[in-house]
PDB file of C-alpha atoms and ligand atoms in Angstrom:
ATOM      1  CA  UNK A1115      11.376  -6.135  -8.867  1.00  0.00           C
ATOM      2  CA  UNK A1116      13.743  -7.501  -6.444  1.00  0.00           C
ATOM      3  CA  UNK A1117      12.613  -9.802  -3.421  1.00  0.00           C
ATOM      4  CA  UNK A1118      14.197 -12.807  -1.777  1.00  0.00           C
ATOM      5  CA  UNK A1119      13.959 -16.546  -1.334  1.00  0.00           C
ATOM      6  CA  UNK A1120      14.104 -18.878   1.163  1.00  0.00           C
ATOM      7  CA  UNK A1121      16.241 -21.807  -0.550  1.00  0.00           C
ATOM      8  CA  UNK A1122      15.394 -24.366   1.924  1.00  0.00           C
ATOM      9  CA  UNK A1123      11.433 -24.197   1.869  1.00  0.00           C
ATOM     10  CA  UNK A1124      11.449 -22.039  -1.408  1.00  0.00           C
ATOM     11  CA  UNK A1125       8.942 -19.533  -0.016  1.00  0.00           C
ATOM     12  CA  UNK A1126       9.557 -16.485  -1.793  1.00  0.00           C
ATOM     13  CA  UNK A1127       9.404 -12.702   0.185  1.00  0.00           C
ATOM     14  CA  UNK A1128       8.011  -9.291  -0.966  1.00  0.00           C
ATOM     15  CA  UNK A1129       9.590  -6.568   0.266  1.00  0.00           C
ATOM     16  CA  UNK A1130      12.733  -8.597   0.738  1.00  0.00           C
ATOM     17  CA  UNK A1131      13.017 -10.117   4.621  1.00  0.00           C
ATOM     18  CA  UNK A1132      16.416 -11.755   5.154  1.00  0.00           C
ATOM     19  CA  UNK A1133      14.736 -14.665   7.342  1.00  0.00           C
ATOM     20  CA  UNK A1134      12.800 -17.209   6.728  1.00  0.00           C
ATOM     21  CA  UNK A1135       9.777 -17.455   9.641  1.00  0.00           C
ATOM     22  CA  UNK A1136       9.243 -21.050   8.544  1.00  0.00           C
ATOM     23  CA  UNK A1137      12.802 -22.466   8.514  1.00  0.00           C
ATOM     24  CA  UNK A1138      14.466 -19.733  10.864  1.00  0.00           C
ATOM     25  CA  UNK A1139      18.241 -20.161  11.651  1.00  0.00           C
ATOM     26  CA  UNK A1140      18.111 -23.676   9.134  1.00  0.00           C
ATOM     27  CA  UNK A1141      16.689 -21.099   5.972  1.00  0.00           C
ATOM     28  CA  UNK A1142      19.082 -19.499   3.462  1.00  0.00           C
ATOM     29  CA  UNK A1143      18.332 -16.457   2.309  1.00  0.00           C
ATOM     30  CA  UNK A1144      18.871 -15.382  -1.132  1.00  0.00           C
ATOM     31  CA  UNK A1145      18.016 -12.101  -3.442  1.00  0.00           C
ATOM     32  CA  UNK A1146      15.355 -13.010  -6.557  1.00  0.00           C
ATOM     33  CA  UNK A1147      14.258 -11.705  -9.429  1.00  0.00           C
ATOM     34  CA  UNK A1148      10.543 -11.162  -9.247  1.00  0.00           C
ATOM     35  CA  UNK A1149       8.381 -12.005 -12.577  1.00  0.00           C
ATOM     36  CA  UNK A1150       6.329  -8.759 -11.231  1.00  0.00           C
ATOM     37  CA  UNK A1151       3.278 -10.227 -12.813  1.00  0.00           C
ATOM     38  CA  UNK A1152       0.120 -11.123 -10.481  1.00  0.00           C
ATOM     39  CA  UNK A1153      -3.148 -10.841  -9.677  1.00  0.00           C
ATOM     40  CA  UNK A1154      -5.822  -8.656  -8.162  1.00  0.00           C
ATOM     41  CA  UNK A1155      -7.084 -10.291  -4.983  1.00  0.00           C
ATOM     42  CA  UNK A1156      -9.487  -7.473  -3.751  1.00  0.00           C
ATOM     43  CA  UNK A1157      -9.149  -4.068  -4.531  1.00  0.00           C
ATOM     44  CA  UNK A1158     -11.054  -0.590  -3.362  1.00  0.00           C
ATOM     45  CA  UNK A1159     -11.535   2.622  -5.043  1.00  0.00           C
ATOM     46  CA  UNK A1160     -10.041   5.616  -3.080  1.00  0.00           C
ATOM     47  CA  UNK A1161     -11.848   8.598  -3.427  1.00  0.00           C
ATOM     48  CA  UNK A1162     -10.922  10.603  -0.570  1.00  0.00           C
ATOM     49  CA  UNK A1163      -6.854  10.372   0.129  1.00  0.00           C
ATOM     50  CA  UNK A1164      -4.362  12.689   2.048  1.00  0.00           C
ATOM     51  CA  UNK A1165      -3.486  15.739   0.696  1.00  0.00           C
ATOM     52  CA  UNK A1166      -0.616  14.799  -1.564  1.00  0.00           C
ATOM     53  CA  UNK A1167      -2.563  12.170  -3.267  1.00  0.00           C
ATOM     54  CA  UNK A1168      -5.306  14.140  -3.712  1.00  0.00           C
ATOM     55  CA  UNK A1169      -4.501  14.846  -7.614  1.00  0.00           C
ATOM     56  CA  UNK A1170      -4.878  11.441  -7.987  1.00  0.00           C
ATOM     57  CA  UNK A1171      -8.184  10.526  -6.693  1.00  0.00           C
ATOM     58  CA  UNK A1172     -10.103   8.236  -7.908  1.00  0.00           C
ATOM     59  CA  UNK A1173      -7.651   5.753  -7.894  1.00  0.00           C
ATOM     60  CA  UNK A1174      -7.598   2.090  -7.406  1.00  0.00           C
ATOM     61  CA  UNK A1175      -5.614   0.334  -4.177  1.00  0.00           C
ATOM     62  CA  UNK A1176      -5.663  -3.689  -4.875  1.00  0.00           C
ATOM     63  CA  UNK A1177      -4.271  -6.333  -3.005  1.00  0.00           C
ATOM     64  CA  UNK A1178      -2.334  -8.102  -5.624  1.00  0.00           C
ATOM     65  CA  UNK A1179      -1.055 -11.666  -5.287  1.00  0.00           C
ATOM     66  CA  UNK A1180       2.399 -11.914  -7.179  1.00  0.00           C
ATOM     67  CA  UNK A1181       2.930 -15.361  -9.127  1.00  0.00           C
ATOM     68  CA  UNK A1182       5.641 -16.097  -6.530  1.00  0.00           C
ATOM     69  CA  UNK A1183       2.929 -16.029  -3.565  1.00  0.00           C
ATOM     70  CA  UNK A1184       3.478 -12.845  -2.108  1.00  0.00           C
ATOM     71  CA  UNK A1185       0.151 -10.326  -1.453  1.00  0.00           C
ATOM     72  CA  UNK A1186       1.213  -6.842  -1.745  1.00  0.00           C
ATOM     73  CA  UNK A1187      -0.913  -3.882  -1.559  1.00  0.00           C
ATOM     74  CA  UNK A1188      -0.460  -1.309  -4.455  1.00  0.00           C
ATOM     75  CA  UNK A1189      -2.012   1.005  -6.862  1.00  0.00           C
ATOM     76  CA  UNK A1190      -3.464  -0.095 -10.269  1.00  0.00           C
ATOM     77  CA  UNK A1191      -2.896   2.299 -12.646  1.00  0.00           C
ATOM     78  CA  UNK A1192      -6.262   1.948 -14.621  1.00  0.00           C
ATOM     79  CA  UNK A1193      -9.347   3.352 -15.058  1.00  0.00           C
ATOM     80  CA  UNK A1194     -11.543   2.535 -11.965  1.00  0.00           C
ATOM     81  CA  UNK A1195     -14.557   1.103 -14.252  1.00  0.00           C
ATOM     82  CA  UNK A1196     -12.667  -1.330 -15.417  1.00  0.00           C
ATOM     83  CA  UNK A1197     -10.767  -3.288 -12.351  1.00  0.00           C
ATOM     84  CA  UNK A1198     -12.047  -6.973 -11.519  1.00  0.00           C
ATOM     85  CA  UNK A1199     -10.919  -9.211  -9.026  1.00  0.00           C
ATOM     86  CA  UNK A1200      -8.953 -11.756 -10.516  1.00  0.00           C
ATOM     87  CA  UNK A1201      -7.563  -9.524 -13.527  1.00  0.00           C
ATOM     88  CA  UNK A1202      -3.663  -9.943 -14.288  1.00  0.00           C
ATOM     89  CA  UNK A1203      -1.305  -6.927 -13.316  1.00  0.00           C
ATOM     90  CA  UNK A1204       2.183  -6.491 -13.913  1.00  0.00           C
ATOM     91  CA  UNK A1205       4.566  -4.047 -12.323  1.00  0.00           C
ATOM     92  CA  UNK A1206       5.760  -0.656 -13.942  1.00  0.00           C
ATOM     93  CA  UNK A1207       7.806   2.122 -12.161  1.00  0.00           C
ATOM     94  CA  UNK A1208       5.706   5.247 -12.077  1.00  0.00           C
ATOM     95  CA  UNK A1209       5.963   8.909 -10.447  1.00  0.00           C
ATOM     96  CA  UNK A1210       4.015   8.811  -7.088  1.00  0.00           C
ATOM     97  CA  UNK A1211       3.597  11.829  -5.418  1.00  0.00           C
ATOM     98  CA  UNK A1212       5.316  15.311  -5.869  1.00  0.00           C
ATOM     99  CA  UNK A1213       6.253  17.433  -2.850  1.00  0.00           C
ATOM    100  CA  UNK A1214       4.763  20.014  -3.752  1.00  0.00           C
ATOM    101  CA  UNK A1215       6.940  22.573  -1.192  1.00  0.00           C
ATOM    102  CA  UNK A1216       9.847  21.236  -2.290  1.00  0.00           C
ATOM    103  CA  UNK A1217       9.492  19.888  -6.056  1.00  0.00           C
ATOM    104  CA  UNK A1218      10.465  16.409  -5.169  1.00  0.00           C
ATOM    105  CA  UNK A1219       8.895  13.612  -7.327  1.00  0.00           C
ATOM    106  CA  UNK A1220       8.610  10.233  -5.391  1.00  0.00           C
ATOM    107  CA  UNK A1221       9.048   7.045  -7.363  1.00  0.00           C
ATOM    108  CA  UNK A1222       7.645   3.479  -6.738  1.00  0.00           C
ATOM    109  CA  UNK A1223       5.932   0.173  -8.182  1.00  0.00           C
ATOM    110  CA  UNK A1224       2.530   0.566  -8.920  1.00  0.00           C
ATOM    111  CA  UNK A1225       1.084  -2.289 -11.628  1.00  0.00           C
ATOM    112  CA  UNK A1226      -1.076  -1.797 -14.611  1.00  0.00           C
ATOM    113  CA  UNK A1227      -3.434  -4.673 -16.339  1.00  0.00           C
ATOM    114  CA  UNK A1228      -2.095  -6.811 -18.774  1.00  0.00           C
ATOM    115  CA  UNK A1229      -3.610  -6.822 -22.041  1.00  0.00           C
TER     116      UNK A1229
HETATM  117 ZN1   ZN B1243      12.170 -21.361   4.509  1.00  0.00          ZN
END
């Protein structure tokens, strides 16, 4: 998981932004490694989804705060029973969605709980 960093104010950014709102034209910008560990801030169960998600209702959207300070909204690839609000995730690169006309397969981050 690749993001950036602000090496002035060390504020760290999630999708990547190449400037810094705090610091502006005084930040320098710089590409990071992301741990991809965090954890779930809020989180909602989807049961209902557009048509090309549909095969994977129920599924679980969270908010997930990384350890660098970033909130990003993803899926948690668990069962929805078991999700908690403050339960550690890490990232894993999983098939999304599958065009179904066309055969593509879409792949993304989505994060599973740690054991
Ligand atoms: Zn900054």
């Amino acid at each position: 998981m690749i993001g950036t960093k602000c090496e002035k104010c060390g504020r760290h950014f999630f999708p990547p932004r190449s400037f810094c709102p705090d610091c502006r034209r005084a930040g320098k910008i710089a590409e990071c490694k992301f741990s991809g560990s965090g954890t779930i801030v809020t989180f909602s169960i989807i049961h209902t989804a557009a048509e090309e998600y549909e095969m994977l209702t129920p599924y679980v959207l969270a908010i997930v705060k990384l350890d660098e300070g970033p909130q990003i909204t993803t899926q948690i690839v668990c069962s929805p029973e078991t999700v908690k609000v403050g339960m550690k995730v890490k990232s894993v690169f999983r098939k999304i969605a599958t065009d179904g006309e066309s055969g593509i397969i879409h792949y993304g981050t989505k994060f599973v709980p740690v054991e």
